[in-house]
CSV table of C-alpha atoms in Angstrom, one decimal:
chain,number,residue,atom,x,y,z
A,1,MET,CA,-5.7,-5.6,-29.2
A,2,LYS,CA,-7.6,-2.5,-28.2
A,3,ILE,CA,-9.1,-2.4,-24.6
A,4,VAL,CA,-11.4,0.3,-23.2
A,5,ILE,CA,-11.4,1.1,-19.5
A,6,ILE,CA,-14.3,3.1,-18.2
A,7,GLY,CA,-15.8,4.0,-14.8
A,8,ALA,CA,-19.0,2.0,-14.1
A,9,GLN,CA,-20.3,4.4,-11.4
A,10,TRP,CA,-20.1,8.1,-10.8
A,11,GLY,CA,-16.3,8.4,-11.2
A,12,ASP,CA,-13.5,7.9,-8.7
A,13,GLU,CA,-13.7,4.1,-9.1
A,14,GLY,CA,-9.9,3.6,-9.2
A,15,LYS,CA,-9.5,3.6,-13.0
A,16,GLY,CA,-6.0,5.2,-12.7
A,17,LYS,CA,-4.6,2.3,-10.8
A,18,ILE,CA,-6.1,-0.3,-13.2
A,19,VAL,CA,-4.9,1.6,-16.3
A,20,ASP,CA,-1.5,1.8,-14.7
A,21,TYR,CA,-1.5,-1.9,-13.9
A,22,LEU,CA,-2.7,-3.0,-17.4
A,23,ALA,CA,-0.4,-0.5,-19.2
A,24,ASN,CA,2.5,-2.8,-18.4
A,25,GLU,CA,1.4,-4.9,-21.4
A,26,ALA,CA,0.3,-2.0,-23.6
A,27,GLN,CA,2.2,0.1,-26.0
A,28,ILE,CA,-0.1,3.1,-26.3
A,29,ILE,CA,-2.4,4.6,-23.8
A,30,VAL,CA,-5.1,6.9,-25.0
A,31,ARG,CA,-7.2,9.2,-22.8
A,32,PHE,CA,-10.4,9.8,-24.9
A,33,SER,CA,-12.5,12.3,-23.0
A,34,GLY,CA,-12.7,14.9,-20.2
A,35,GLY,CA,-10.1,17.4,-19.0
A,36,ALA,CA,-8.4,18.6,-15.9
A,37,ASN,CA,-11.6,17.9,-13.9
A,38,ALA,CA,-10.6,14.3,-13.7
A,39,GLY,CA,-8.1,12.9,-11.2
A,40,HIS,CA,-6.2,9.6,-11.0
A,41,THR,CA,-4.1,8.6,-8.0
A,42,ILE,CA,-1.4,6.0,-8.6
A,43,VAL,CA,0.8,4.5,-5.8
A,44,ILE,CA,4.1,2.9,-6.7
A,45,ASP,CA,6.5,1.8,-4.0
A,46,ASN,CA,4.6,4.0,-1.5
A,47,GLU,CA,5.1,7.1,-3.8
A,48,GLU,CA,1.9,8.8,-4.9
A,49,TYR,CA,1.3,10.4,-8.3
A,50,ALA,CA,-1.8,12.5,-8.9
A,51,LEU,CA,-2.6,12.9,-12.6
A,52,HIS,CA,-5.3,15.0,-14.1
A,53,LEU,CA,-4.7,15.1,-17.9
A,54,ILE,CA,-1.8,12.8,-18.7
A,55,PRO,CA,-2.8,9.1,-19.2
A,56,ALA,CA,-1.7,6.8,-16.4
A,57,GLY,CA,0.6,4.8,-18.6
A,58,ILE,CA,3.1,7.7,-18.6
A,59,LEU,CA,4.8,6.1,-15.5
A,60,TYR,CA,6.2,3.3,-17.6
A,61,PRO,CA,9.3,4.6,-19.5
A,62,ASP,CA,8.6,2.8,-22.8
A,63,LYS,CA,4.9,3.7,-23.3
A,64,LEU,CA,3.4,6.4,-25.6
A,65,VAL,CA,0.5,8.3,-24.3
A,66,VAL,CA,-2.1,10.3,-26.3
A,67,LEU,CA,-4.5,13.0,-25.2
A,68,GLY,CA,-7.4,12.2,-27.5
A,69,ALA,CA,-9.8,14.0,-29.8
A,70,GLY,CA,-12.6,14.0,-27.2
A,71,MET,CA,-10.5,15.8,-24.6
A,72,VAL,CA,-10.6,19.5,-23.6
A,73,ILE,CA,-7.1,20.7,-22.5
A,74,ASP,CA,-6.0,23.5,-20.3
A,75,PRO,CA,-2.4,24.3,-21.5
A,76,MET,CA,-1.4,25.7,-18.1
A,77,ALA,CA,-2.6,22.5,-16.3
A,78,LEU,CA,-1.0,20.3,-18.9
A,79,PHE,CA,2.4,21.8,-18.7
A,80,SER,CA,2.3,22.1,-14.9
A,81,GLU,CA,1.6,18.3,-14.8
A,82,LEU,CA,4.4,17.6,-17.3
A,83,SER,CA,6.8,19.7,-15.2
A,84,MET,CA,5.8,17.8,-12.0
A,85,LEU,CA,6.5,14.4,-13.7
A,86,ASN,CA,9.8,15.6,-15.1
A,87,LYS,CA,10.9,16.9,-11.7
A,88,ARG,CA,10.1,13.5,-10.2
A,89,GLY,CA,12.2,11.7,-12.7
A,90,ILE,CA,9.6,10.7,-15.3
A,91,GLU,CA,10.9,11.5,-18.7
A,92,THR,CA,8.0,12.7,-20.9
A,93,THR,CA,9.8,14.2,-23.9
A,94,GLY,CA,8.7,12.5,-27.2
A,95,ARG,CA,6.2,10.3,-25.4
A,96,VAL,CA,3.2,12.6,-25.0
A,97,PHE,CA,1.0,13.5,-28.0
A,98,ILE,CA,-2.2,15.5,-28.4
A,99,SER,CA,-4.9,15.0,-31.0
A,100,ASP,CA,-5.2,18.0,-33.3
A,101,ARG,CA,-8.9,17.7,-32.8
A,102,ALA,CA,-8.8,18.2,-29.0
A,103,HIS,CA,-10.2,21.5,-27.8
A,104,ILE,CA,-8.5,24.1,-25.7
A,105,VAL,CA,-9.7,25.4,-22.4
A,106,LEU,CA,-9.3,29.2,-22.1
A,107,PRO,CA,-9.1,31.1,-18.8
A,108,ARG,CA,-12.3,33.0,-19.5
A,109,TYR,CA,-14.1,29.7,-19.9
A,110,ILE,CA,-13.1,28.9,-16.3
A,111,GLU,CA,-14.6,32.1,-15.0
A,112,ILE,CA,-17.8,31.6,-17.0
A,113,ASP,CA,-18.0,28.1,-15.5
A,114,LYS,CA,-17.8,29.3,-11.9
A,115,GLU,CA,-20.2,32.1,-12.5
A,116,ARG,CA,-22.8,30.0,-14.3
A,117,ASP,CA,-22.9,27.2,-11.7
A,118,ALA,CA,-23.1,29.7,-8.8
A,119,ALA,CA,-26.1,31.4,-10.6
A,120,ARG,CA,-28.0,28.2,-10.9
A,121,LYS,CA,-30.9,27.7,-8.5
A,122,ILE,CA,-29.6,24.3,-7.8
A,123,PRO,CA,-25.9,24.2,-8.6
A,124,ILE,CA,-24.6,21.1,-10.4
A,125,GLY,CA,-21.4,21.2,-8.3
A,126,THR,CA,-18.9,21.4,-11.2
A,127,THR,CA,-15.1,21.4,-10.5
A,128,GLY,CA,-14.9,24.9,-11.9
A,129,ARG,CA,-12.2,23.9,-14.4
A,130,GLY,CA,-14.1,25.3,-17.4
A,131,ILE,CA,-14.7,21.9,-18.8
A,132,GLY,CA,-18.5,22.3,-19.4
A,133,ILE,CA,-18.0,25.7,-21.0
A,134,THR,CA,-15.4,24.4,-23.4
A,135,TYR,CA,-17.6,21.5,-24.5
A,136,SER,CA,-20.5,24.0,-24.9
A,137,MET,CA,-18.3,26.2,-27.1
A,138,LYS,CA,-17.4,23.1,-29.1
A,139,SER,CA,-21.1,22.2,-29.6
A,140,LYS,CA,-21.8,25.8,-30.7
A,141,ARG,CA,-18.9,25.6,-33.2
A,142,ASP,CA,-17.1,28.4,-31.5
A,143,GLY,CA,-14.3,26.4,-29.8
A,144,ILE,CA,-10.6,26.4,-30.5
A,145,ARG,CA,-8.9,23.1,-31.4
A,146,LEU,CA,-5.2,22.4,-31.5
A,147,ALA,CA,-5.6,22.1,-35.3
A,148,ASP,CA,-6.7,25.8,-35.3
A,149,LEU,CA,-3.6,27.2,-33.7
A,150,SER,CA,-1.9,27.6,-37.0
A,151,TRP,CA,-5.0,28.9,-38.8
A,152,LYS,CA,-4.5,32.7,-38.8
A,153,GLU,CA,-8.1,33.7,-39.7
A,154,ARG,CA,-9.5,31.6,-36.9
A,155,MET,CA,-7.0,32.8,-34.4
A,156,ASP,CA,-7.7,36.4,-35.3
A,157,GLU,CA,-11.2,35.9,-33.9
A,158,LEU,CA,-9.9,35.3,-30.4
A,159,GLU,CA,-9.8,38.0,-27.7
A,160,GLU,CA,-6.5,39.7,-26.9
A,161,ALA,CA,-6.4,38.0,-23.5
A,162,ASP,CA,-6.7,34.6,-25.2
A,163,HIS,CA,-3.7,35.3,-27.4
A,164,GLU,CA,-1.7,36.4,-24.3
A,165,PHE,CA,-2.6,33.2,-22.5
A,166,LEU,CA,-1.7,30.9,-25.4
A,167,ALA,CA,1.5,32.7,-26.5
A,168,PRO,CA,3.9,30.9,-24.0
A,169,TYR,CA,2.5,27.5,-24.9
A,170,LEU,CA,2.1,27.6,-28.7
A,171,ASP,CA,5.4,26.2,-29.8
A,172,GLN,CA,5.3,23.3,-27.3
A,173,LEU,CA,1.6,22.5,-28.1
A,174,LEU,CA,2.3,22.4,-31.9
A,175,THR,CA,5.3,20.1,-31.3
A,176,MET,CA,3.2,17.6,-29.5
A,177,THR,CA,0.2,17.8,-31.9
A,178,ILE,CA,-0.6,14.8,-34.1
A,179,ASP,CA,-3.1,13.7,-36.7
A,180,MET,CA,-4.5,11.1,-34.3
A,181,ALA,CA,-6.5,9.1,-36.8
A,182,SER,CA,-3.3,8.6,-38.9
A,183,PHE,CA,-1.2,8.0,-35.7
A,184,ILE,CA,-3.5,5.2,-34.5
A,185,GLN,CA,-4.1,3.7,-38.0
A,186,HIS,CA,-0.3,3.4,-38.5
A,187,ARG,CA,-0.2,1.5,-35.2
A,188,LYS,CA,-3.3,-0.5,-35.6
A,189,ASN,CA,-1.6,-3.7,-34.4
A,190,ALA,CA,-0.3,-2.1,-31.2
A,191,GLN,CA,-1.6,-3.1,-27.8
A,192,THR,CA,-3.7,0.0,-27.0
A,193,LEU,CA,-5.6,1.0,-23.8
A,194,PHE,CA,-8.3,3.6,-24.1
A,195,GLU,CA,-8.7,5.4,-20.8
A,196,GLY,CA,-12.0,7.1,-19.8
A,197,ALA,CA,-12.6,9.9,-17.4
A,198,GLN,CA,-15.4,10.2,-14.8
A,199,GLY,CA,-17.9,7.4,-14.9
A,200,ALA,CA,-20.8,6.0,-17.0
A,201,LEU,CA,-23.4,7.5,-14.7
A,202,LEU,CA,-21.9,10.9,-15.4
A,203,ASP,CA,-22.1,10.5,-19.2
A,204,LEU,CA,-24.0,13.4,-20.9
A,205,ASP,CA,-26.5,11.1,-22.5
A,206,LEU,CA,-26.6,8.0,-20.3
A,207,GLY,CA,-26.0,9.6,-16.9
A,208,THR,CA,-28.2,11.4,-14.3
A,209,TYR,CA,-28.8,14.5,-16.4
A,210,PRO,CA,-28.3,17.4,-15.7
A,211,TYR,CA,-26.0,16.3,-12.9
A,212,VAL,CA,-23.5,14.9,-15.4
A,213,SER,CA,-20.2,15.7,-16.9
A,214,SER,CA,-20.1,17.4,-20.3
A,215,GLY,CA,-18.0,14.8,-22.1
A,216,MET,CA,-18.6,11.3,-23.2
A,217,SER,CA,-17.6,9.0,-20.3
A,218,SER,CA,-19.4,6.0,-21.7
A,219,ALA,CA,-17.6,3.3,-23.7
A,220,SER,CA,-18.9,4.7,-27.0
A,221,GLY,CA,-16.7,7.8,-26.3
A,222,ALA,CA,-13.6,5.6,-26.8
A,223,ALA,CA,-14.3,5.2,-30.5
A,224,LEU,CA,-15.0,8.9,-31.1
A,225,GLY,CA,-12.3,10.3,-28.8
A,226,GLY,CA,-9.8,7.6,-29.8
A,227,CYS,CA,-10.3,8.1,-33.6
A,228,VAL,CA,-11.2,4.5,-34.3
A,229,GLY,CA,-14.4,2.8,-35.4
A,230,PRO,CA,-16.4,1.0,-32.7
A,231,ARG,CA,-15.8,-2.4,-34.2
A,232,ALA,CA,-12.0,-1.9,-33.8
A,233,LEU,CA,-12.5,-2.1,-30.0
A,234,ASP,CA,-11.9,-5.6,-28.7
A,235,LYS,CA,-12.9,-5.4,-25.0
A,236,ILE,CA,-14.6,-3.1,-22.6
A,237,LEU,CA,-13.8,-3.1,-18.9
A,238,GLY,CA,-15.9,-1.3,-16.3
A,239,VAL,CA,-14.3,-0.3,-13.0
A,240,PHE,CA,-16.4,-0.1,-9.9
A,241,LYS,CA,-15.8,0.1,-6.1
A,242,ALA,CA,-17.1,-2.4,-3.6
A,243,TYR,CA,-19.3,0.5,-2.4
A,244,THR,CA,-20.5,3.7,-4.2
A,245,THR,CA,-19.4,7.3,-4.1
A,246,ARG,CA,-20.3,10.5,-5.7
A,247,VAL,CA,-18.8,14.0,-5.8
A,248,GLY,CA,-21.0,17.1,-6.3
A,249,ASN,CA,-24.8,17.3,-6.5
A,250,GLY,CA,-27.2,14.9,-8.0
A,251,PRO,CA,-29.3,11.8,-7.1
A,252,PHE,CA,-27.7,9.0,-5.1
A,253,PRO,CA,-30.3,6.4,-4.1
A,254,SER,CA,-27.9,4.2,-2.0
A,255,GLU,CA,-26.2,7.1,-0.1
A,256,PHE,CA,-25.7,6.5,3.6
A,257,ASN,CA,-28.3,8.2,5.7
A,258,ALA,CA,-26.8,11.3,7.3
A,259,SER,CA,-28.4,10.7,10.7
A,260,SER,CA,-28.5,6.9,11.2
A,261,GLU,CA,-25.4,5.9,9.1
A,262,ASP,CA,-23.0,8.8,9.7
A,263,GLU,CA,-20.5,6.6,11.5
A,264,LEU,CA,-20.4,4.1,8.7
A,265,CYS,CA,-20.0,6.9,6.2
A,266,GLY,CA,-17.1,8.3,8.1
A,267,PHE,CA,-15.5,4.9,8.3
A,268,ILE,CA,-15.7,4.3,4.6
A,269,ARG,CA,-14.6,7.8,3.7
A,270,LYS,CA,-11.5,7.6,6.0
A,271,THR,CA,-10.6,4.0,5.2
A,272,GLY,CA,-11.1,4.4,1.5
A,273,ARG,CA,-9.5,7.9,1.4
A,274,GLU,CA,-12.6,9.3,-0.3
A,275,PHE,CA,-11.5,12.8,-1.0
A,276,GLY,CA,-11.4,14.2,-4.6
A,277,VAL,CA,-7.9,14.1,-6.3
A,278,THR,CA,-8.8,17.3,-8.2
A,279,THR,CA,-10.9,19.3,-5.7
A,280,GLY,CA,-10.1,17.7,-2.3
A,281,ARG,CA,-13.8,17.6,-1.6
A,282,PRO,CA,-15.1,14.7,0.6
A,283,ARG,CA,-17.0,12.3,-1.5
A,284,ARG,CA,-20.5,11.3,-0.7
A,285,CYS,CA,-20.6,7.6,0.2
A,286,GLY,CA,-23.1,4.8,0.1
A,287,TYR,CA,-23.9,1.1,-0.4
A,288,LEU,CA,-22.9,-0.6,-3.6
A,289,ASP,CA,-25.8,0.3,-6.0
A,290,LEU,CA,-26.2,-2.9,-8.1
A,291,VAL,CA,-29.2,-1.5,-10.0
A,292,ALA,CA,-27.0,1.3,-11.3
A,293,LEU,CA,-24.0,-1.0,-11.9
A,294,ARG,CA,-26.1,-3.4,-13.9
A,295,TYR,CA,-27.4,-0.5,-16.0
A,296,ALA,CA,-23.9,0.6,-16.7
A,297,CYS,CA,-22.9,-2.9,-17.8
A,298,PHE,CA,-25.8,-3.2,-20.2
A,299,THR,CA,-25.6,0.3,-21.7
A,300,ASN,CA,-21.8,0.1,-22.3
A,301,SER,CA,-21.5,-3.6,-23.4
A,302,ILE,CA,-19.1,-4.2,-20.6
A,303,ASP,CA,-17.3,-7.5,-21.1
A,304,ALA,CA,-15.8,-7.7,-17.7
A,305,LEU,CA,-15.8,-5.8,-14.4
A,306,VAL,CA,-12.9,-4.6,-12.3
A,307,MET,CA,-13.7,-4.4,-8.5
A,308,THR,CA,-11.6,-2.0,-6.4
A,309,HIS,CA,-11.5,-1.0,-2.7
A,310,LEU,CA,-12.8,-4.4,-1.5
A,311,ASP,CA,-10.3,-4.3,1.3
A,312,VAL,CA,-12.1,-1.3,2.8
A,313,TYR,CA,-14.7,-3.8,4.1
A,314,ASP,CA,-12.1,-6.1,5.8
A,315,THR,CA,-13.1,-5.2,9.4
A,316,LEU,CA,-16.9,-5.1,9.0
A,317,SER,CA,-19.0,-8.0,10.3
A,318,GLU,CA,-21.8,-7.2,7.8
A,319,ILE,CA,-22.0,-5.7,4.3
A,320,LYS,CA,-25.0,-4.5,2.5
A,321,ALA,CA,-25.7,-3.8,-1.2
A,322,CYS,CA,-28.7,-2.1,-2.9
A,323,VAL,CA,-30.6,-4.6,-5.1
A,324,ALA,CA,-33.7,-2.5,-6.0
A,325,TYR,CA,-35.3,0.8,-5.3
A,326,ARG,CA,-38.6,1.6,-3.6
A,327,ILE,CA,-40.1,4.6,-5.3
A,328,GLY,CA,-43.4,5.6,-3.7
A,329,ASP,CA,-45.3,2.3,-3.3
A,330,LYS,CA,-43.5,0.6,-6.2
A,331,MET,CA,-40.5,-1.7,-6.2
A,332,VAL,CA,-38.2,-0.6,-9.1
A,333,GLU,CA,-35.5,-2.9,-10.4
A,334,ASP,CA,-34.3,-0.8,-13.4
A,335,PHE,CA,-32.3,2.4,-13.3
A,336,PRO,CA,-34.7,5.3,-14.0
A,337,SER,CA,-33.9,8.3,-16.2
A,338,SER,CA,-35.9,10.6,-14.1
A,339,VAL,CA,-33.9,12.6,-11.5
A,340,GLN,CA,-37.1,13.2,-9.6
A,341,ALA,CA,-37.7,9.4,-9.3
A,342,LEU,CA,-34.0,8.8,-8.3
A,343,ASN,CA,-34.2,11.6,-5.7
A,344,THR,CA,-37.2,9.9,-4.0
A,345,ALA,CA,-35.8,6.4,-4.3
A,346,ARG,CA,-35.1,4.4,-1.2
A,347,PRO,CA,-32.6,1.5,-1.4
A,348,VAL,CA,-33.7,-2.0,-1.0
A,349,LEU,CA,-30.8,-3.7,0.7
A,350,ARG,CA,-29.4,-7.2,0.8
A,351,SER,CA,-27.0,-8.2,3.6
A,352,PHE,CA,-23.9,-10.3,3.3
A,353,PRO,CA,-21.6,-11.6,6.1
A,354,GLY,CA,-18.2,-9.9,6.4
A,355,TRP,CA,-15.0,-11.8,6.3
A,356,LYS,CA,-13.3,-10.0,9.3
A,357,GLN,CA,-9.7,-10.5,8.0
A,358,SER,CA,-7.3,-8.7,5.8
A,359,LEU,CA,-7.2,-9.3,2.0
A,360,ALA,CA,-4.0,-7.4,1.6
A,361,ASP,CA,-1.7,-10.4,1.6
A,362,ARG,CA,-3.8,-12.6,-0.7
A,363,LEU,CA,-2.0,-13.4,-4.0
A,364,THR,CA,-4.8,-15.3,-5.7
A,365,TYR,CA,-8.6,-15.2,-5.8
A,366,GLU,CA,-8.6,-18.8,-4.4
A,367,GLU,CA,-7.0,-17.5,-1.2
A,368,PHE,CA,-10.0,-15.1,-0.5
A,369,PRO,CA,-12.2,-15.9,2.4
A,370,LEU,CA,-15.5,-17.6,1.4
A,371,GLU,CA,-17.5,-14.6,2.4
A,372,ALA,CA,-15.6,-12.3,0.1
A,373,MET,CA,-16.0,-14.7,-2.8
A,374,GLU,CA,-19.7,-15.0,-2.1
A,375,TYR,CA,-20.1,-11.2,-2.3
A,376,ILE,CA,-18.1,-11.0,-5.5
A,377,GLU,CA,-20.0,-13.9,-7.1
A,378,PHE,CA,-23.4,-12.4,-6.2
A,379,ILE,CA,-22.5,-9.2,-8.0
A,380,GLU,CA,-21.5,-11.2,-11.1
A,381,ARG,CA,-24.8,-13.0,-11.2
A,382,PHE,CA,-26.8,-9.8,-10.5
A,383,CYS,CA,-25.1,-7.8,-13.2
A,384,GLU,CA,-24.7,-10.8,-15.6
A,385,THR,CA,-21.1,-9.7,-16.0
A,386,PRO,CA,-17.9,-11.5,-14.8
A,387,ILE,CA,-15.5,-9.8,-12.4
A,388,HIS,CA,-12.0,-10.5,-13.8
A,389,ILE,CA,-9.9,-8.2,-11.6
A,390,VAL,CA,-10.1,-7.4,-7.9
A,391,SER,CA,-8.0,-4.7,-6.3
A,392,VAL,CA,-7.3,-5.0,-2.5
A,393,GLY,CA,-5.0,-2.0,-2.0
A,394,TYR,CA,-3.4,1.0,-3.7
A,395,GLU,CA,-0.1,-0.6,-4.8
A,396,ARG,CA,0.3,-2.3,-8.1
A,397,LYS,CA,0.9,-5.7,-6.4
A,398,ALA,CA,-2.4,-5.5,-4.6
A,399,THR,CA,-4.2,-6.6,-7.8
A,400,ILE,CA,-5.8,-10.0,-8.2
A,401,ILE,CA,-6.1,-11.0,-11.9
A,402,ARG,CA,-8.7,-13.8,-12.3
A,403,LYS,CA,-8.5,-13.4,-16.1
A,404,SER,CA,-6.2,-11.1,-18.0
A,405,PRO,CA,-8.0,-8.8,-20.5
A,406,TRP,CA,-4.9,-9.1,-22.8
A,407,ARG,CA,-5.7,-12.9,-23.2
A,408,GLN,CA,-8.5,-14.1,-25.6
């Protein structure tokens, strides 16, 4: 079985924890897009692991992980991460593979990235990791893939500084490089997880352009970046938080009002630890945007949703969610493509009673308070998509499985 896990919001939904949890029953975990601009935090026995490039399944000793064809890879960041894992007792040798079609991030791309964003009249707010520039070079047919590292004529086109940067990594990179299409085909019956980066609302085509990532963070990216056809994918899961966050610039209709809702924003940010894994930046916070979530479900053929951070609401007496937008004098129930429209949109909110008790010790969905169940079931009806998994904490055990994706 092949299962795809994507973010159904603007990233930072908790995909890493869910991939880590579901990887227990997988044999191969494939990261299909993005680069070191992504960040997954995984907590095991109160020990925290921050991953940026390596798929979350690496923490299981018997799993194989693959950095897919749709990724852009900074060798320095990659080997720094591998070194960190090895120092912490996670054996990675012979378990980490890289598609020969993946592109390489060069140091000069990082500098161009920072300069270009700073020069914009309205900066996008990139992570400054050179990701967008690398994808741009790829689109212009000027990028360097791992497959090109042994192509002398192509390598001769690089600048001297590029050669100096790559030299210490060449042998290791070539050892880890695979023909990914062949690799996956020869393991076509393996239980495989395809792990996305960022979120569907940051997808280059489906997201809030131009305030998007440069890679494919939608479900369709799993087929391209995973070197499989779309009909080979069995299920698509979308991960979302019980509220909404965003990092960087761009429209955010359900964002908490800075003057009247600053206290609520501070509470959510502190309780949910809403600071970027990669950048450390505080995340913008807001009400759960059900209009945007429903859009992500439809445009990605999401079979089931995974809800995270529900426990952040444990102490609140009232919870609100955005069920429509008011744009000018119109009520809008569909997610607009216009950034101008989204920037002027005001959230239409629906209130729900809080449950005022901890969810941390609940072992089954049936043990949830009625109010929590009503909130979850309203979301299911609104998005016309079932919620099969609910996370109520950072640890693996704080995961309620209503229906396992590994079961038909």
